[in-house]
Amino acid sequence: AWQTAESIKNYDYTATVHPAAQCCWRFNPGSTNQGDWYLPSIGELAFIMPNFDKLNTAISDVSGVQLDFNCLCLSSTEYAGSRAWGVDTLNGRVDGYYKTNDFYARAFLAL
């Protein structure tokens, strides 16, 4: 299940609190419990990119919130101490992005 993306801001430049992962873990749209959602790995994000349009069509068919077409989506996979792997949903580019930038966190539901 996909829900509205939430922007993660980390202005104090501390990577130790893992704000994106905490945001996903705390996410609770009402029909699930806190802790049911998680920040996906880079492999999971990259896996959906080839079917981005088809996935958005399926989400729309069930009246869900579609994936953002033009954003940087952070993963839980670390690239380096100050970077994490992420996906640019506009072009599917996978790269290491600084954790201190503004990113979107798309929570995945653990089934």
mmCIF file of N, CA and C in Angstrom:
data_model
loop_
_atom_site.group_PDB
_atom_site.id
_atom_site.type_symbol
_atom_site.label_atom_id
_atom_site.label_comp_id
_atom_site.label_asym_id
_atom_site.label_seq_id
_atom_site.Cartn_x
_atom_site.Cartn_y
_atom_site.Cartn_z
ATOM 1 N N ALA A 1 0.848 -1.180 0.000
ATOM 2 C CA ALA A 1 0.000 0.000 0.000
ATOM 3 C C ALA A 1 0.890 1.238 0.000
ATOM 4 N N TRP A 2 0.523 2.239 -0.772
ATOM 5 C CA TRP A 2 1.259 3.499 -0.838
ATOM 6 C C TRP A 2 0.396 4.591 -0.253
ATOM 7 N N GLN A 3 0.996 5.500 0.427
ATOM 8 C CA GLN A 3 0.305 6.649 0.980
ATOM 9 C C GLN A 3 1.047 7.904 0.549
ATOM 10 N N THR A 4 0.525 9.050 0.923
ATOM 11 C CA THR A 4 1.147 10.317 0.564
ATOM 12 C C THR A 4 2.582 10.385 1.072
ATOM 13 N N ALA A 5 3.486 10.828 0.210
ATOM 14 C CA ALA A 5 4.890 10.964 0.598
ATOM 15 C C ALA A 5 5.023 12.074 1.632
ATOM 16 N N GLU A 6 5.966 11.916 2.527
ATOM 17 C CA GLU A 6 6.218 12.926 3.547
ATOM 18 C C GLU A 6 7.656 13.405 3.438
ATOM 19 N N SER A 7 7.823 14.715 3.336
ATOM 20 C CA SER A 7 9.155 15.288 3.202
ATOM 21 C C SER A 7 9.893 15.187 4.526
ATOM 22 N N ILE A 8 11.139 14.801 4.453
ATOM 23 C CA ILE A 8 11.978 14.665 5.641
ATOM 24 C C ILE A 8 13.017 15.776 5.617
ATOM 25 N N LYS A 9 13.037 16.591 6.639
ATOM 26 C CA LYS A 9 14.020 17.664 6.743
ATOM 27 C C LYS A 9 14.950 17.369 7.901
ATOM 28 N N ASN A 10 16.230 17.562 7.681
ATOM 29 C CA ASN A 10 17.238 17.274 8.694
ATOM 30 C C ASN A 10 18.201 18.458 8.755
ATOM 31 N N TYR A 11 17.690 19.624 9.184
ATOM 32 C CA TYR A 11 18.469 20.847 9.151
ATOM 33 C C TYR A 11 19.648 20.861 10.117
ATOM 34 N N ASP A 12 19.612 20.070 11.158
ATOM 35 C CA ASP A 12 20.737 20.082 12.095
ATOM 36 C C ASP A 12 21.864 19.141 11.650
ATOM 37 N N TYR A 13 21.703 18.496 10.499
ATOM 38 C CA TYR A 13 22.727 17.659 9.888
ATOM 39 C C TYR A 13 23.163 16.488 10.757
ATOM 40 N N THR A 14 22.242 15.935 11.515
ATOM 41 C CA THR A 14 22.552 14.753 12.309
ATOM 42 C C THR A 14 21.968 13.544 11.612
ATOM 43 N N ALA A 15 22.795 12.584 11.328
ATOM 44 C CA ALA A 15 22.329 11.375 10.648
ATOM 45 C C ALA A 15 22.050 10.261 11.647
ATOM 46 N N THR A 16 22.309 10.495 12.920
ATOM 47 C CA THR A 16 22.200 9.423 13.897
ATOM 48 C C THR A 16 20.761 9.103 14.291
ATOM 49 N N VAL A 17 19.829 10.009 14.034
ATOM 50 C CA VAL A 17 18.449 9.764 14.448
ATOM 51 C C VAL A 17 17.625 9.062 13.375
ATOM 52 N N HIS A 18 18.168 8.917 12.172
ATOM 53 C CA HIS A 18 17.492 8.203 11.077
ATOM 54 C C HIS A 18 16.063 8.713 10.859
ATOM 55 N N PRO A 19 15.891 9.990 10.540
ATOM 56 C CA PRO A 19 14.544 10.561 10.462
ATOM 57 C C PRO A 19 13.642 9.914 9.415
ATOM 58 N N ALA A 20 14.191 9.507 8.271
ATOM 59 C CA ALA A 20 13.351 8.887 7.247
ATOM 60 C C ALA A 20 12.820 7.538 7.711
ATOM 61 N N ALA A 21 13.687 6.732 8.311
ATOM 62 C CA ALA A 21 13.260 5.424 8.814
ATOM 63 C C ALA A 21 12.260 5.585 9.959
ATOM 64 N N GLN A 22 12.493 6.559 10.839
ATOM 65 C CA GLN A 22 11.570 6.792 11.947
ATOM 66 C C GLN A 22 10.211 7.246 11.439
ATOM 67 N N CYS A 23 10.218 8.097 10.416
ATOM 68 C CA CYS A 23 8.958 8.559 9.834
ATOM 69 C C CYS A 23 8.138 7.377 9.311
ATOM 70 N N CYS A 24 8.791 6.471 8.601
ATOM 71 C CA CYS A 24 8.088 5.313 8.056
ATOM 72 C C CYS A 24 7.609 4.388 9.176
ATOM 73 N N TRP A 25 8.444 4.181 10.188
ATOM 74 C CA TRP A 25 8.071 3.294 11.288
ATOM 75 C C TRP A 25 6.878 3.856 12.061
ATOM 76 N N ARG A 26 6.825 5.178 12.218
ATOM 77 C CA ARG A 26 5.723 5.820 12.955
ATOM 78 C C ARG A 26 4.456 5.966 12.131
ATOM 79 N N PHE A 27 4.569 5.802 10.817
ATOM 80 C CA PHE A 27 3.424 6.001 9.935
ATOM 81 C C PHE A 27 2.307 5.022 10.291
ATOM 82 N N ASN A 28 1.098 5.545 10.409
ATOM 83 C CA ASN A 28 -0.048 4.714 10.766
ATOM 84 C C ASN A 28 -1.306 5.353 10.195
ATOM 85 N N PRO A 29 -1.727 4.923 8.999
ATOM 86 C CA PRO A 29 -2.896 5.549 8.372
ATOM 87 C C PRO A 29 -4.227 5.137 9.000
ATOM 88 N N GLY A 30 -4.205 4.314 10.021
ATOM 89 C CA GLY A 30 -5.447 3.944 10.702
ATOM 90 C C GLY A 30 -5.810 2.482 10.564
ATOM 91 N N SER A 31 -5.526 1.894 9.421
ATOM 92 C CA SER A 31 -5.882 0.491 9.219
ATOM 93 C C SER A 31 -4.714 -0.443 9.534
ATOM 94 N N THR A 32 -3.585 0.125 9.928
ATOM 95 C CA THR A 32 -2.402 -0.666 10.283
ATOM 96 C C THR A 32 -1.888 -0.191 11.637
ATOM 97 N N ASN A 33 -0.851 -0.817 12.102
ATOM 98 C CA ASN A 33 -0.261 -0.454 13.390
ATOM 99 C C ASN A 33 1.079 0.232 13.189
ATOM 100 N N GLN A 34 1.460 1.058 14.163
ATOM 101 C CA GLN A 34 2.790 1.652 14.137
ATOM 102 C C GLN A 34 3.814 0.523 14.129
ATOM 103 N N GLY A 35 4.803 0.636 13.268
ATOM 104 C CA GLY A 35 5.827 -0.393 13.141
ATOM 105 C C GLY A 35 5.569 -1.358 12.000
ATOM 106 N N ASP A 36 4.369 -1.312 11.394
ATOM 107 C CA ASP A 36 4.077 -2.169 10.249
ATOM 108 C C ASP A 36 4.740 -1.666 8.963
ATOM 109 N N TRP A 37 5.092 -0.374 8.936
ATOM 110 C CA TRP A 37 5.649 0.252 7.746
ATOM 111 C C TRP A 37 7.155 0.419 7.917
ATOM 112 N N TYR A 38 7.891 0.427 6.812
ATOM 113 C CA TYR A 38 9.344 0.567 6.884
ATOM 114 C C TYR A 38 9.859 1.342 5.677
ATOM 115 N N LEU A 39 11.071 1.867 5.798
ATOM 116 C CA LEU A 39 11.749 2.551 4.705
ATOM 117 C C LEU A 39 12.372 1.489 3.808
ATOM 118 N N PRO A 40 12.010 1.455 2.524
ATOM 119 C CA PRO A 40 12.492 0.380 1.645
ATOM 120 C C PRO A 40 13.982 0.482 1.335
ATOM 121 N N SER A 41 14.550 -0.643 0.961
ATOM 122 C CA SER A 41 15.952 -0.689 0.536
ATOM 123 C C SER A 41 16.057 -0.141 -0.887
ATOM 124 N N ILE A 42 17.271 0.117 -1.327
ATOM 125 C CA ILE A 42 17.469 0.597 -2.693
ATOM 126 C C ILE A 42 17.044 -0.460 -3.705
ATOM 127 N N GLY A 43 17.228 -1.720 -3.372
ATOM 128 C CA GLY A 43 16.791 -2.793 -4.273
ATOM 129 C C GLY A 43 15.287 -2.789 -4.479
ATOM 130 N N GLU A 44 14.543 -2.552 -3.407
ATOM 131 C CA GLU A 44 13.079 -2.506 -3.517
ATOM 132 C C GLU A 44 12.632 -1.304 -4.343
ATOM 133 N N LEU A 45 13.252 -0.132 -4.117
ATOM 134 C CA LEU A 45 12.890 1.052 -4.892
ATOM 135 C C LEU A 45 13.246 0.879 -6.366
ATOM 136 N N ALA A 46 14.442 0.370 -6.641
ATOM 137 C CA ALA A 46 14.875 0.174 -8.024
ATOM 138 C C ALA A 46 14.007 -0.865 -8.730
ATOM 139 N N PHE A 47 13.516 -1.835 -7.999
ATOM 140 C CA PHE A 47 12.679 -2.894 -8.568
ATOM 141 C C PHE A 47 11.375 -2.350 -9.146
ATOM 142 N N ILE A 48 10.801 -1.333 -8.497
ATOM 143 C CA ILE A 48 9.516 -0.807 -8.973
ATOM 144 C C ILE A 48 9.660 0.187 -10.119
ATOM 145 N N MET A 49 10.841 0.762 -10.317
ATOM 146 C CA MET A 49 11.001 1.816 -11.320
ATOM 147 C C MET A 49 10.673 1.393 -12.748
ATOM 148 N N PRO A 50 11.043 0.223 -13.231
ATOM 149 C CA PRO A 50 10.685 -0.142 -14.606
ATOM 150 C C PRO A 50 9.166 -0.222 -14.827
ATOM 151 N N ASN A 51 8.413 -0.413 -13.764
ATOM 152 C CA ASN A 51 6.951 -0.515 -13.873
ATOM 153 C C ASN A 51 6.245 0.661 -13.221
ATOM 154 N N PHE A 52 6.918 1.811 -13.167
ATOM 155 C CA PHE A 52 6.400 2.989 -12.469
ATOM 156 C C PHE A 52 5.004 3.384 -12.968
ATOM 157 N N ASP A 53 4.838 3.507 -14.280
ATOM 158 C CA ASP A 53 3.543 3.919 -14.837
ATOM 159 C C ASP A 53 2.458 2.877 -14.587
ATOM 160 N N LYS A 54 2.805 1.604 -14.755
ATOM 161 C CA LYS A 54 1.829 0.537 -14.510
ATOM 162 C C LYS A 54 1.421 0.500 -13.044
ATOM 163 N N LEU A 55 2.380 0.717 -12.166
ATOM 164 C CA LEU A 55 2.085 0.726 -10.732
ATOM 165 C C LEU A 55 1.166 1.888 -10.384
ATOM 166 N N ASN A 56 1.415 3.068 -10.950
ATOM 167 C CA ASN A 56 0.540 4.210 -10.699
ATOM 168 C C ASN A 56 -0.868 3.960 -11.228
ATOM 169 N N THR A 57 -0.989 3.303 -12.363
ATOM 170 C CA THR A 57 -2.312 2.968 -12.897
ATOM 171 C C THR A 57 -3.043 2.029 -11.944
ATOM 172 N N ALA A 58 -2.337 1.011 -11.438
ATOM 173 C CA ALA A 58 -2.957 0.069 -10.495
ATOM 174 C C ALA A 58 -3.364 0.763 -9.202
ATOM 175 N N ILE A 59 -2.523 1.665 -8.716
ATOM 176 C CA ILE A 59 -2.839 2.403 -7.490
ATOM 177 C C ILE A 59 -4.075 3.274 -7.716
ATOM 178 N N SER A 60 -4.133 3.919 -8.863
ATOM 179 C CA SER A 60 -5.289 4.751 -9.204
ATOM 180 C C SER A 60 -6.566 3.925 -9.294
ATOM 181 N N ASP A 61 -6.456 2.722 -9.841
ATOM 182 C CA ASP A 61 -7.625 1.847 -9.990
ATOM 183 C C ASP A 61 -8.264 1.480 -8.653
ATOM 184 N N VAL A 62 -7.477 1.497 -7.592
ATOM 185 C CA VAL A 62 -8.019 1.173 -6.267
ATOM 186 C C VAL A 62 -8.152 2.425 -5.401
ATOM 187 N N SER A 63 -8.150 3.599 -6.064
ATOM 188 C CA SER A 63 -8.331 4.906 -5.410
ATOM 189 C C SER A 63 -7.231 5.222 -4.405
ATOM 190 N N GLY A 64 -6.019 4.762 -4.676
ATOM 191 C CA GLY A 64 -4.888 5.063 -3.798
ATOM 192 C C GLY A 64 -4.172 6.322 -4.234
ATOM 193 N N VAL A 65 -3.211 6.740 -3.441
ATOM 194 C CA VAL A 65 -2.402 7.919 -3.742
ATOM 195 C C VAL A 65 -1.230 7.485 -4.609
ATOM 196 N N GLN A 66 -1.155 8.046 -5.807
ATOM 197 C CA GLN A 66 -0.115 7.645 -6.744
ATOM 198 C C GLN A 66 1.274 8.060 -6.277
ATOM 199 N N LEU A 67 2.268 7.401 -6.846
ATOM 200 C CA LEU A 67 3.663 7.721 -6.579
ATOM 201 C C LEU A 67 3.992 9.086 -7.159
ATOM 202 N N ASP A 68 4.856 9.815 -6.505
ATOM 203 C CA ASP A 68 5.286 11.112 -7.002
ATOM 204 C C ASP A 68 6.144 10.913 -8.235
ATOM 205 N N PHE A 69 5.861 11.687 -9.284
ATOM 206 C CA PHE A 69 6.554 11.516 -10.555
ATOM 207 C C PHE A 69 7.921 12.182 -10.572
ATOM 208 N N ASN A 70 8.117 13.243 -9.806
ATOM 209 C CA ASN A 70 9.362 13.990 -9.888
ATOM 210 C C ASN A 70 9.895 14.282 -8.493
ATOM 211 N N CYS A 71 10.524 13.293 -7.878
ATOM 212 C CA CYS A 71 11.099 13.505 -6.552
ATOM 213 C C CYS A 71 12.290 12.573 -6.352
ATOM 214 N N LEU A 72 13.072 12.875 -5.353
ATOM 215 C CA LEU A 72 14.146 11.988 -4.928
ATOM 216 C C LEU A 72 13.622 11.182 -3.755
ATOM 217 N N CYS A 73 13.626 9.901 -3.899
ATOM 218 C CA CYS A 73 13.086 9.011 -2.876
ATOM 219 C C CYS A 73 14.240 8.295 -2.182
ATOM 220 N N LEU A 74 14.399 8.556 -0.908
ATOM 221 C CA LEU A 74 15.494 8.006 -0.122
ATOM 222 C C LEU A 74 15.235 6.540 0.225
ATOM 223 N N SER A 75 16.301 5.766 0.287
ATOM 224 C CA SER A 75 16.189 4.359 0.690
ATOM 225 C C SER A 75 16.833 4.165 2.058
ATOM 226 N N SER A 76 16.706 2.979 2.589
ATOM 227 C CA SER A 76 17.333 2.642 3.868
ATOM 228 C C SER A 76 18.768 2.155 3.692
ATOM 229 N N THR A 77 19.225 2.033 2.454
ATOM 230 C CA THR A 77 20.553 1.507 2.168
ATOM 231 C C THR A 77 21.587 2.631 2.187
ATOM 232 N N GLU A 78 22.570 2.497 3.065
ATOM 233 C CA GLU A 78 23.587 3.530 3.179
ATOM 234 C C GLU A 78 24.588 3.435 2.041
ATOM 235 N N TYR A 79 24.969 4.588 1.515
ATOM 236 C CA TYR A 79 25.974 4.693 0.453
ATOM 237 C C TYR A 79 27.341 4.982 1.061
ATOM 238 N N ALA A 80 27.358 5.881 2.016
ATOM 239 C CA ALA A 80 28.549 6.254 2.785
ATOM 240 C C ALA A 80 28.034 6.870 4.079
ATOM 241 N N GLY A 81 28.924 7.241 4.970
ATOM 242 C CA GLY A 81 28.494 7.786 6.253
ATOM 243 C C GLY A 81 27.543 8.959 6.141
ATOM 244 N N SER A 82 27.748 9.814 5.146
ATOM 245 C CA SER A 82 26.910 11.000 4.998
ATOM 246 C C SER A 82 25.905 10.878 3.859
ATOM 247 N N ARG A 83 25.848 9.722 3.216
ATOM 248 C CA ARG A 83 24.959 9.535 2.055
ATOM 249 C C ARG A 83 24.151 8.242 2.179
ATOM 250 N N ALA A 84 23.027 8.254 1.493
ATOM 251 C CA ALA A 84 22.199 7.048 1.368
ATOM 252 C C ALA A 84 21.822 6.895 -0.103
ATOM 253 N N TRP A 85 21.595 5.670 -0.523
ATOM 254 C CA TRP A 85 21.142 5.431 -1.889
ATOM 255 C C TRP A 85 19.718 5.952 -2.029
ATOM 256 N N GLY A 86 19.435 6.501 -3.190
ATOM 257 C CA GLY A 86 18.097 6.995 -3.477
ATOM 258 C C GLY A 86 17.788 6.844 -4.950
ATOM 259 N N VAL A 87 16.522 7.054 -5.291
ATOM 260 C CA VAL A 87 16.064 6.953 -6.675
ATOM 261 C C VAL A 87 15.396 8.268 -7.066
ATOM 262 N N ASP A 88 15.785 8.782 -8.228
ATOM 263 C CA ASP A 88 15.111 9.936 -8.812
ATOM 264 C C ASP A 88 13.954 9.387 -9.630
ATOM 265 N N THR A 89 12.735 9.622 -9.199
ATOM 266 C CA THR A 89 11.581 9.010 -9.869
ATOM 267 C C THR A 89 11.317 9.611 -11.242
ATOM 268 N N LEU A 90 11.906 10.756 -11.559
ATOM 269 C CA LEU A 90 11.720 11.355 -12.875
ATOM 270 C C LEU A 90 12.424 10.538 -13.961
ATOM 271 N N ASN A 91 13.637 10.069 -13.648
ATOM 272 C CA ASN A 91 14.406 9.366 -14.676
ATOM 273 C C ASN A 91 14.899 7.978 -14.244
ATOM 274 N N GLY A 92 14.586 7.572 -13.022
ATOM 275 C CA GLY A 92 14.993 6.258 -12.538
ATOM 276 C C GLY A 92 16.442 6.166 -12.112
ATOM 277 N N ARG A 93 17.145 7.285 -12.072
ATOM 278 C CA ARG A 93 18.559 7.280 -11.696
ATOM 279 C C ARG A 93 18.725 6.866 -10.243
ATOM 280 N N VAL A 94 19.634 5.944 -10.022
ATOM 281 C CA VAL A 94 19.984 5.483 -8.676
ATOM 282 C C VAL A 94 21.348 6.061 -8.354
ATOM 283 N N ASP A 95 21.457 6.734 -7.207
ATOM 284 C CA ASP A 95 22.713 7.371 -6.846
ATOM 285 C C ASP A 95 22.783 7.540 -5.336
ATOM 286 N N GLY A 96 23.955 7.892 -4.852
ATOM 287 C CA GLY A 96 24.141 8.189 -3.440
ATOM 288 C C GLY A 96 23.886 9.661 -3.188
ATOM 289 N N TYR A 97 22.910 9.970 -2.363
ATOM 290 C CA TYR A 97 22.523 11.351 -2.095
ATOM 291 C C TYR A 97 22.827 11.694 -0.648
ATOM 292 N N TYR A 98 23.184 12.951 -0.416
ATOM 293 C CA TYR A 98 23.480 13.391 0.949
ATOM 294 C C TYR A 98 22.232 13.289 1.815
ATOM 295 N N LYS A 99 22.395 12.751 2.995
ATOM 296 C CA LYS A 99 21.277 12.571 3.925
ATOM 297 C C LYS A 99 20.731 13.903 4.431
ATOM 298 N N THR A 100 21.521 14.958 4.330
ATOM 299 C CA THR A 100 21.106 16.254 4.847
ATOM 300 C C THR A 100 20.200 17.015 3.885
ATOM 301 N N ASN A 101 20.016 16.514 2.667
ATOM 302 C CA ASN A 101 19.107 17.147 1.706
ATOM 303 C C ASN A 101 17.663 16.790 2.023
ATOM 304 N N ASP A 102 16.737 17.513 1.421
ATOM 305 C CA ASP A 102 15.315 17.200 1.565
ATOM 306 C C ASP A 102 14.956 16.063 0.620
ATOM 307 N N PHE A 103 14.371 15.023 1.167
ATOM 308 C CA PHE A 103 13.963 13.871 0.383
ATOM 309 C C PHE A 103 12.542 13.483 0.743
ATOM 310 N N TYR A 104 11.989 12.598 -0.048
ATOM 311 C CA TYR A 104 10.723 11.994 0.283
ATOM 312 C C TYR A 104 10.993 10.602 0.843
ATOM 313 N N ALA A 105 10.172 10.206 1.758
ATOM 314 C CA ALA A 105 10.232 8.850 2.288
ATOM 315 C C ALA A 105 8.914 8.189 1.946
ATOM 316 N N ARG A 106 8.969 7.138 1.154
ATOM 317 C CA ARG A 106 7.761 6.381 0.819
ATOM 318 C C ARG A 106 7.793 5.109 1.643
ATOM 319 N N ALA A 107 6.871 5.027 2.555
ATOM 320 C CA ALA A 107 6.820 3.865 3.443
ATOM 321 C C ALA A 107 6.270 2.655 2.693
ATOM 322 N N PHE A 108 6.875 1.499 2.930
ATOM 323 C CA PHE A 108 6.378 0.224 2.417
ATOM 324 C C PHE A 108 5.718 -0.515 3.569
ATOM 325 N N LEU A 109 4.660 -1.217 3.262
ATOM 326 C CA LEU A 109 3.958 -1.992 4.284
ATOM 327 C C LEU A 109 4.515 -3.408 4.314
ATOM 328 N N ALA A 110 4.962 -3.817 5.477
ATOM 329 C CA ALA A 110 5.481 -5.167 5.655
ATOM 330 C C ALA A 110 4.302 -6.130 5.718
ATOM 331 N N LEU A 111 4.274 -7.080 4.798
ATOM 332 C CA LEU A 111 3.171 -8.056 4.775
ATOM 333 C C LEU A 111 3.623 -9.389 5.293
#
